[in-house]
Amino acid sequence: MVTVRREKDSMGVIKVPADKLWGAQTQRSLEHFRISTEKMPVSLIHALALTKRAAAKVNQDLGLLAAEKASAIIEAADEVLAGKHADEFPLAIWQTGSGTQSNMNMNEVLANRASEILGGVRGMERKVHPNDDVNKSQSSNDVFPTAMHVAALLALREHLIPQLSALTDTLRDKSHAFADIVKIGRTHLQDATPLTLGQEISGWVAMLEHNLRHIEHSLPHVAELALGGTAVGTGLNTHPEYARRVAEELATITAAPFVTAPNKFEALATCDALVQAHGALKGLAASLMKIANDVRWLASGPRCGIGEIAIPENEPGSSIMPGKVNPTQCEAVTMLCCQVMGNDVAINMGGASGNFELNVYRPMVIHNFLQTVRLLADGMASFNQHCASGIEPNRERITQLLNESLMLVTALNTHIGYDKAAEIAKKAHKEGLTLKASAVALGYLSDAEFDAWVRPELMVGSMTPGR
């Protein structure tokens, strides 16, 4: 039988497991929202702890919170950040849309732990109050969006952007290394005029560079913090300097450029910053999906596909076909990109659905946002390490396909005109001839003229890979 203690909130007394630090409101949420398995992300829990830590420090500095209580709250928050109380945050994503229950979960855990640090006990006789002390100068309505922005910005800066930069660097190196390899281009999945493999990959590099700029452009809005707006954005029950100073404190302890939101009404009523930032992440997913698809098409085969590049053979690909190896890293990337695009739809709907002074889709929004960041960051790291870094050209196959392409005839347009060039290509295709044999048979040019005018290495232009 589980040993319990009694906890009390404004709705009365409730029994809580005696070995847990949480209190009445967390227990009520556990009992009322037994929905699915998704829990509040650890990075969001840590962002809440950072927010409470900063608030305690500023409240002490402003003379609003006794030094011993502030010190105990800060110590308790640091324990959470160190992972010491991970099992004290059991609440589901699917709860109140303001995140109030997770805010109170943090308030109760920190209050009970701070009371123990001060020599007291957890429960109704605790020395630190979850609302009056831990939540001082705060409302769930400004705490939760603040924690969302803290978690989102740190995840983007510390996880996603480094992996995006690393993958971009790898592909840039490949672009430069393959700058001299002339291959056939393809449009509409049909043969087109030549380019170099380096030029082709340089397009991927530019895509990722653009995505990085779009993501970085979204960061200043994410760095704006709602804290200090309290219930509806007016700052009720806060010191005039509180909002600015708590943002500065969060910036100091995270080494991130957090600022107080210039308009707290927008900060509470919308999720626009994360909607827009996630739009940039969706754009990255679209680019990664295109790149992964290109890679697996170019590596298709090994004998009956395009086969212009080789990618690492990481594991057996079939339980029935011996020797089969599949482009599994590409498949993983395309799947996670689909998930990111689905997350974007949910985030857009959540962001658009807030009413009046408060958006109440926040737990779902931050759950999907952080999942997207994790998927993209981990996916790029895996794709980079196990696929992109090992891309190698199949020069023999590239040359074979280049020489067999009918689209080399495009080089003759300026010499004999489009119509005659088209006739050469059609005759060659219909009769199984080379372009040269077709051109000579039609009497449009000599062997020497064909060799002088149809030179793939001169058809790739002067566009060099990279910037």
Coordinates of C-alpha atoms in Angstrom, one line a residue:
M1 CA 0.0 0.0 0.0
V2 CA 1.3 3.4 -1.0
T3 CA 2.0 5.8 1.9
V4 CA 0.3 9.1 1.4
R5 CA 0.3 12.6 2.9
R6 CA -2.4 15.3 2.8
E7 CA -1.9 18.3 0.6
K8 CA -4.3 21.3 0.3
D9 CA -5.1 23.8 -2.4
S10 CA -8.0 26.2 -2.9
M11 CA -10.4 23.3 -3.7
G12 CA -9.6 21.4 -0.5
V13 CA -7.5 18.5 0.8
I14 CA -6.2 15.7 -1.4
K15 CA -4.0 12.7 -0.8
V16 CA -0.6 12.7 -2.5
P17 CA 2.1 9.9 -2.4
A18 CA 4.3 10.7 0.6
D19 CA 7.5 10.1 -1.3
K20 CA 6.7 12.7 -4.0
L21 CA 7.5 16.4 -4.0
W22 CA 4.5 17.5 -6.0
G23 CA 1.3 18.8 -4.3
A24 CA -2.4 19.0 -4.6
Q25 CA -2.8 20.6 -8.1
T26 CA -0.3 18.1 -9.7
Q27 CA -2.2 15.2 -8.1
R28 CA -5.5 16.5 -9.4
S29 CA -4.1 16.8 -12.9
L30 CA -2.7 13.3 -12.7
E31 CA -6.2 12.0 -11.8
H32 CA -8.1 14.1 -14.3
F33 CA -5.9 13.8 -17.4
R34 CA -5.0 10.2 -17.9
I35 CA -4.6 10.8 -21.7
S36 CA -2.0 9.0 -23.9
T37 CA 1.7 8.7 -23.0
E38 CA 3.1 12.0 -24.0
K39 CA 4.6 13.9 -21.1
M40 CA 5.9 17.4 -20.8
P41 CA 9.3 17.5 -22.5
V42 CA 12.3 17.5 -20.3
S43 CA 13.7 20.6 -21.9
L44 CA 10.5 22.5 -21.1
I45 CA 10.6 21.3 -17.5
H46 CA 14.2 22.6 -17.3
A47 CA 13.1 25.9 -18.9
L48 CA 10.4 26.2 -16.2
A49 CA 13.1 25.6 -13.6
L50 CA 15.3 28.3 -15.1
T51 CA 12.3 30.7 -15.1
K52 CA 11.6 30.1 -11.4
R53 CA 15.2 30.4 -10.6
A54 CA 15.4 33.8 -12.3
A55 CA 12.2 35.0 -10.8
A56 CA 13.4 34.1 -7.3
K57 CA 16.6 36.0 -7.8
V58 CA 14.9 39.1 -9.1
N59 CA 12.2 39.0 -6.4
Q60 CA 14.9 38.9 -3.8
D61 CA 16.9 41.7 -5.4
L62 CA 13.7 43.8 -5.5
G63 CA 13.0 43.1 -1.8
L64 CA 9.9 41.1 -2.5
L65 CA 11.2 37.7 -1.3
A66 CA 13.2 36.8 1.8
A67 CA 16.8 35.9 1.0
E68 CA 16.6 32.5 2.7
K69 CA 13.5 31.6 0.7
A70 CA 15.0 32.8 -2.6
S71 CA 18.2 30.9 -1.9
A72 CA 16.3 27.7 -1.2
I73 CA 14.2 28.0 -4.3
I74 CA 17.3 28.6 -6.4
E75 CA 19.0 25.6 -4.9
A76 CA 15.9 23.4 -5.5
A77 CA 15.7 24.7 -9.1
D78 CA 19.4 23.9 -9.6
E79 CA 18.6 20.3 -8.5
V80 CA 15.9 20.0 -11.1
L81 CA 18.3 21.3 -13.7
A82 CA 20.8 18.7 -12.7
G83 CA 18.2 16.0 -13.2
K84 CA 17.8 15.0 -9.6
H85 CA 14.0 15.1 -9.6
A86 CA 13.1 13.9 -13.0
D87 CA 10.3 11.7 -11.8
E88 CA 8.5 14.6 -10.1
F89 CA 7.1 16.0 -13.4
P90 CA 4.6 13.3 -14.6
L91 CA 2.0 15.4 -16.2
A92 CA 0.6 14.8 -19.7
I93 CA 0.8 17.2 -22.6
W94 CA -2.9 16.9 -22.9
Q95 CA -4.0 19.2 -19.9
T96 CA -5.1 22.7 -19.5
G97 CA -4.1 24.7 -22.6
S98 CA -2.4 27.4 -20.6
G99 CA 0.1 25.0 -19.0
T100 CA -1.2 26.0 -15.6
Q101 CA -0.9 22.5 -14.2
S102 CA 2.7 22.1 -15.2
N103 CA 3.5 25.5 -13.8
M104 CA 1.9 24.5 -10.5
N105 CA 3.8 21.1 -10.7
M106 CA 7.0 23.1 -10.8
N107 CA 5.8 25.5 -8.1
E108 CA 4.8 22.6 -5.8
V109 CA 8.0 20.6 -6.3
L110 CA 10.2 23.6 -5.7
A111 CA 8.2 24.8 -2.7
N112 CA 8.4 21.4 -1.0
R113 CA 12.0 20.9 -1.8
A114 CA 12.9 24.4 -0.7
S115 CA 11.1 23.8 2.6
E116 CA 13.2 20.7 3.1
I117 CA 16.4 22.7 2.4
L118 CA 15.3 25.2 5.0
G119 CA 14.9 22.4 7.6
G120 CA 11.1 22.1 7.2
V121 CA 8.8 19.4 5.8
R122 CA 6.9 18.9 2.6
G123 CA 3.1 19.3 2.6
M124 CA 0.7 21.7 4.3
E125 CA 3.3 22.7 6.9
R126 CA 6.0 23.6 4.5
K127 CA 8.0 26.8 4.9
V128 CA 7.9 27.9 1.3
H129 CA 4.5 28.5 -0.5
P130 CA 4.1 27.4 -4.1
N131 CA 2.0 30.4 -5.0
D132 CA 3.0 33.2 -2.7
D133 CA 6.8 32.4 -2.9
V134 CA 7.8 30.3 -5.9
N135 CA 5.1 31.9 -8.2
K136 CA 5.6 35.4 -6.8
S137 CA 5.2 38.2 -9.4
Q138 CA 4.0 35.5 -11.9
S139 CA 1.0 33.9 -13.5
S140 CA 0.9 30.6 -15.4
N141 CA -0.1 32.8 -18.3
D142 CA 3.3 34.5 -18.5
V143 CA 5.4 31.7 -17.0
F144 CA 4.5 29.0 -19.5
P145 CA 5.0 31.0 -22.7
T146 CA 8.3 32.3 -21.2
A147 CA 9.4 28.7 -20.6
M148 CA 8.3 27.8 -24.1
H149 CA 10.5 30.5 -25.6
V150 CA 13.4 29.6 -23.4
A151 CA 13.2 25.9 -24.3
A152 CA 12.7 26.7 -28.0
L153 CA 15.6 29.2 -28.4
L154 CA 18.0 27.0 -26.5
A155 CA 17.1 23.9 -28.5
L156 CA 17.5 25.8 -31.8
R157 CA 20.9 27.4 -30.8
E158 CA 22.4 24.4 -29.0
H159 CA 21.1 21.5 -31.1
L160 CA 19.6 22.3 -34.4
I161 CA 21.8 25.1 -35.8
P162 CA 25.1 23.2 -35.1
Q163 CA 23.8 20.1 -36.9
L164 CA 22.5 22.2 -39.8
S165 CA 25.9 23.9 -40.1
A166 CA 27.8 20.6 -39.9
L167 CA 25.7 19.0 -42.7
T168 CA 26.1 22.1 -44.8
D169 CA 29.9 22.0 -44.4
T170 CA 29.9 18.3 -45.4
L171 CA 28.0 18.9 -48.6
R172 CA 30.0 22.0 -49.4
D173 CA 33.2 19.9 -49.2
K174 CA 31.6 17.3 -51.5
S175 CA 30.6 20.1 -53.9
H176 CA 34.1 21.3 -54.2
A177 CA 35.6 17.8 -54.4
F178 CA 33.3 16.9 -57.3
A179 CA 33.6 20.2 -59.2
D180 CA 35.2 18.6 -62.2
I181 CA 32.8 15.7 -62.7
V182 CA 30.6 16.4 -65.7
K183 CA 27.3 14.5 -65.6
I184 CA 23.9 14.6 -67.2
G185 CA 21.3 16.8 -65.7
R186 CA 17.7 15.8 -65.2
T187 CA 14.4 17.8 -65.3
H188 CA 10.9 16.2 -65.0
L189 CA 12.8 12.9 -64.3
Q190 CA 14.0 13.1 -67.9
D191 CA 17.5 13.7 -69.4
A192 CA 18.5 17.3 -69.6
T193 CA 21.7 19.2 -70.4
P194 CA 24.9 18.5 -68.5
L195 CA 26.2 20.1 -65.3
T196 CA 28.9 19.0 -62.8
L197 CA 28.2 16.9 -59.8
G198 CA 29.7 19.7 -57.8
Q199 CA 27.2 22.2 -59.2
E200 CA 24.3 19.8 -58.4
I201 CA 25.4 19.5 -54.8
S202 CA 26.0 23.2 -54.6
G203 CA 22.3 23.7 -55.0
W204 CA 21.7 21.6 -51.9
V205 CA 24.3 23.6 -50.0
A206 CA 22.6 26.9 -51.0
M207 CA 19.2 25.5 -49.9
L208 CA 20.6 24.7 -46.4
E209 CA 22.3 28.1 -46.2
H210 CA 19.0 29.9 -47.0
N211 CA 17.2 27.7 -44.4
L212 CA 19.8 28.7 -41.8
R213 CA 19.2 32.4 -42.5
H214 CA 15.4 31.9 -42.2
I215 CA 15.8 30.2 -38.9
E216 CA 18.2 32.8 -37.5
H217 CA 15.9 35.5 -38.7
S218 CA 13.1 34.0 -36.5
L219 CA 15.2 34.0 -33.3
P220 CA 14.8 37.6 -32.1
H221 CA 11.0 37.1 -31.8
V222 CA 11.5 33.8 -29.9
A223 CA 13.9 35.6 -27.6
E224 CA 11.1 37.9 -26.4
L225 CA 9.8 36.8 -23.0
A226 CA 6.3 37.2 -21.7
L227 CA 7.3 37.1 -18.0
G228 CA 6.0 40.2 -16.3
G229 CA 2.7 40.3 -18.1
T230 CA 1.1 38.1 -15.4
A231 CA -2.6 37.3 -16.1
V232 CA -3.6 39.3 -19.2
G233 CA -0.5 41.3 -20.1
T234 CA -1.0 44.3 -17.8
G235 CA 1.7 43.3 -15.3
L236 CA -0.7 43.2 -12.3
N237 CA 1.0 42.5 -9.0
T238 CA 4.5 43.0 -10.3
H239 CA 7.3 45.5 -9.5
P240 CA 7.8 48.1 -12.3
E241 CA 11.4 46.8 -12.9
Y242 CA 10.5 43.1 -12.6
A243 CA 9.9 42.3 -16.3
R244 CA 13.1 43.8 -17.6
R245 CA 15.3 42.5 -14.8
V246 CA 13.9 38.9 -14.9
A247 CA 14.6 38.8 -18.7
E248 CA 18.1 40.1 -18.1
E249 CA 18.6 37.4 -15.4
L250 CA 17.5 34.6 -17.8
A251 CA 19.8 36.0 -20.4
T252 CA 22.7 35.9 -17.9
I253 CA 22.2 32.4 -16.7
T254 CA 21.6 30.9 -20.2
A255 CA 24.0 33.1 -22.2
A256 CA 21.2 33.6 -24.6
P257 CA 19.9 37.0 -25.9
F258 CA 16.6 37.0 -24.0
V259 CA 14.7 40.3 -23.7
T260 CA 11.4 41.3 -22.1
A261 CA 8.7 41.3 -24.7
P262 CA 7.8 44.9 -25.8
N263 CA 4.1 44.1 -25.9
K264 CA 3.0 41.6 -23.3
F265 CA -0.5 41.4 -24.7
E266 CA 0.9 39.9 -27.9
A267 CA 3.2 37.6 -25.9
L268 CA 0.3 36.1 -23.9
A269 CA -2.4 36.1 -26.6
T270 CA -0.4 34.4 -29.4
C271 CA 2.1 31.8 -30.2
D272 CA 3.2 33.8 -33.3
A273 CA 6.9 33.6 -32.5
L274 CA 6.9 29.8 -32.5
V275 CA 4.4 29.6 -35.4
Q276 CA 6.8 31.7 -37.5
A277 CA 10.0 29.9 -36.3
H278 CA 8.4 26.5 -37.0
G279 CA 7.5 27.7 -40.4
A280 CA 11.3 28.1 -41.0
L281 CA 11.8 24.6 -39.6
K282 CA 9.1 23.3 -42.0
G283 CA 11.1 24.9 -44.8
L284 CA 14.2 23.1 -43.7
A285 CA 12.2 19.8 -43.7
A286 CA 11.1 20.5 -47.3
S287 CA 14.7 21.1 -48.3
L288 CA 16.0 18.0 -46.5
M289 CA 13.3 15.9 -48.0
K290 CA 14.3 17.0 -51.5
I291 CA 18.0 16.4 -50.8
A292 CA 17.4 13.0 -49.3
N293 CA 15.3 12.0 -52.3
D294 CA 17.9 13.2 -54.8
V295 CA 20.6 11.2 -53.0
R296 CA 18.6 8.0 -53.0
W297 CA 17.7 8.5 -56.7
L298 CA 21.3 9.2 -57.7
A299 CA 22.4 6.1 -55.7
S300 CA 19.6 3.8 -57.0
G301 CA 20.7 0.5 -58.3
P302 CA 23.2 -0.8 -57.9
R303 CA 23.0 -2.2 -61.5
C304 CA 19.5 -1.2 -62.8
G305 CA 19.1 2.3 -61.4
I306 CA 20.8 5.6 -62.0
G307 CA 23.8 4.7 -59.8
E308 CA 25.8 7.9 -60.4
I309 CA 26.8 8.0 -56.7
A310 CA 27.6 5.5 -54.0
I311 CA 26.5 5.9 -50.4
P312 CA 27.7 4.0 -47.4
E313 CA 26.3 0.4 -47.0
N314 CA 25.3 0.5 -43.3
E315 CA 23.2 -2.6 -42.8
P316 CA 21.4 -5.5 -44.7
G317 CA 18.3 -4.3 -46.5
S318 CA 16.1 -7.3 -46.8
S319 CA 15.1 -10.3 -44.9
I320 CA 14.5 -12.3 -48.1
M321 CA 16.8 -10.8 -50.8
P322 CA 20.4 -11.6 -50.0
G323 CA 22.9 -8.9 -50.6
K324 CA 20.4 -6.1 -50.8
V325 CA 21.3 -2.8 -49.2
N326 CA 18.9 0.2 -49.0
P327 CA 19.2 4.0 -48.6
T328 CA 18.0 3.8 -45.1
Q329 CA 19.3 7.2 -43.9
C330 CA 17.5 8.9 -46.7
E331 CA 14.3 7.0 -45.8
A332 CA 14.6 8.1 -42.1
V333 CA 15.1 11.7 -43.1
T334 CA 12.1 11.7 -45.5
M335 CA 9.9 10.2 -42.8
L336 CA 10.9 12.6 -40.1
C337 CA 10.3 15.5 -42.6
C338 CA 6.8 14.3 -43.0
Q339 CA 6.3 14.4 -39.3
V340 CA 7.7 17.9 -39.1
M341 CA 5.2 19.0 -41.8
G342 CA 2.4 17.4 -39.7
N343 CA 3.6 19.2 -36.6
D344 CA 3.5 22.5 -38.6
V345 CA -0.2 22.0 -39.3
A346 CA -0.9 21.4 -35.7
I347 CA 1.2 24.4 -34.5
N348 CA -0.5 26.6 -37.1
M349 CA -4.0 25.5 -35.9
G350 CA -3.0 26.0 -32.3
G351 CA -1.5 29.4 -32.9
A352 CA -4.6 30.5 -34.8
S353 CA -7.0 29.3 -32.2
G354 CA -6.2 31.5 -29.2
N355 CA -9.0 33.7 -28.0
F356 CA -8.8 37.2 -26.6
E357 CA -6.0 37.6 -24.1
L358 CA -4.6 34.1 -23.9
N359 CA -3.7 31.3 -26.2
V360 CA -4.7 28.0 -24.7
Y361 CA -3.0 25.5 -27.1
R362 CA 0.4 26.0 -25.6
P363 CA 1.4 22.5 -24.4
M364 CA 0.6 21.0 -27.8
V365 CA 2.5 23.8 -29.6
I366 CA 5.7 23.4 -27.5
H367 CA 5.5 19.6 -27.6
N368 CA 5.4 19.6 -31.4
F369 CA 8.0 22.4 -31.7
L370 CA 10.5 20.6 -29.5
Q371 CA 9.8 17.3 -31.2
T372 CA 10.5 19.0 -34.6
V373 CA 13.8 20.4 -33.4
R374 CA 14.9 17.1 -32.0
L375 CA 13.9 15.2 -35.1
L376 CA 15.6 17.6 -37.5
A377 CA 18.8 17.9 -35.4
D378 CA 19.1 14.2 -34.8
G379 CA 18.1 13.4 -38.4
M380 CA 20.7 15.7 -39.8
A381 CA 23.4 14.4 -37.5
S382 CA 22.6 10.8 -38.5
F383 CA 22.3 11.6 -42.2
N384 CA 25.6 13.5 -42.1
Q385 CA 27.6 10.8 -40.3
H386 CA 26.2 7.7 -42.0
C387 CA 25.3 9.0 -45.5
A388 CA 26.4 12.4 -46.7
S389 CA 30.0 12.1 -45.5
G390 CA 30.4 8.9 -47.4
I391 CA 29.0 10.0 -50.8
E392 CA 31.3 9.1 -53.6
P393 CA 30.9 9.4 -57.4
N394 CA 30.7 6.4 -59.7
R395 CA 32.7 8.0 -62.5
E396 CA 32.3 5.1 -65.0
R397 CA 28.5 5.2 -64.7
I398 CA 28.4 9.0 -64.8
T399 CA 30.4 8.9 -68.1
Q400 CA 28.3 6.2 -69.6
L401 CA 25.0 8.0 -69.0
L402 CA 26.5 11.3 -70.1
N403 CA 27.6 9.9 -73.4
E404 CA 24.3 8.1 -74.0
S405 CA 22.2 11.2 -73.3
L406 CA 20.3 12.6 -76.3
M407 CA 20.1 16.0 -74.6
L408 CA 23.7 16.7 -75.6
V409 CA 22.2 17.7 -78.9
T410 CA 21.2 21.0 -77.3
A411 CA 24.7 22.2 -78.0
L412 CA 23.9 22.1 -81.7
N413 CA 21.0 24.6 -81.4
T414 CA 23.2 27.6 -82.2
H415 CA 24.9 25.9 -85.1
I416 CA 22.1 24.1 -87.1
G417 CA 18.9 25.3 -85.3
Y418 CA 16.4 23.8 -82.9
D419 CA 14.4 21.9 -85.5
K420 CA 17.4 20.0 -87.1
A421 CA 18.8 19.3 -83.6
A422 CA 15.4 17.8 -82.6
E423 CA 15.4 15.7 -85.7
I424 CA 18.8 14.3 -84.9
A425 CA 17.7 13.4 -81.4
K426 CA 14.5 11.7 -82.5
K427 CA 16.3 9.7 -85.2
A428 CA 18.9 8.6 -82.7
H429 CA 16.3 7.5 -80.1
K430 CA 14.1 5.7 -82.6
E431 CA 16.9 3.8 -84.4
G432 CA 19.2 3.3 -81.4
L433 CA 22.0 5.4 -82.9
T434 CA 24.5 7.7 -81.3
L435 CA 23.8 11.4 -81.8
K436 CA 26.9 11.6 -84.0
A437 CA 25.8 8.8 -86.2
S438 CA 22.3 10.3 -86.5
A439 CA 23.7 13.7 -87.3
V440 CA 26.0 12.4 -90.0
A441 CA 23.3 10.2 -91.5
L442 CA 21.0 13.1 -91.8
G443 CA 23.8 15.1 -93.5
Y444 CA 23.6 18.0 -91.1
L445 CA 27.2 18.0 -90.0
S446 CA 30.4 16.0 -90.2
D447 CA 32.2 13.9 -87.7
A448 CA 34.7 16.6 -87.0
E449 CA 32.0 19.3 -86.6
F450 CA 30.1 17.1 -84.1
D451 CA 33.2 16.5 -82.1
A452 CA 34.0 20.2 -82.0
W453 CA 30.5 21.4 -81.1
V454 CA 29.2 18.7 -78.8
R455 CA 31.6 18.8 -75.9
P456 CA 29.9 18.2 -72.5
E457 CA 32.7 19.8 -70.5
L458 CA 32.0 23.1 -72.3
M459 CA 28.2 22.9 -71.7
V460 CA 28.3 23.3 -67.9
G461 CA 28.7 27.1 -68.0
S462 CA 30.9 29.2 -65.6
M463 CA 28.7 28.8 -62.5
T464 CA 31.1 27.5 -59.8
P465 CA 29.8 25.7 -56.7
G466 CA 29.6 27.5 -53.4
R467 CA 29.5 31.2 -52.7

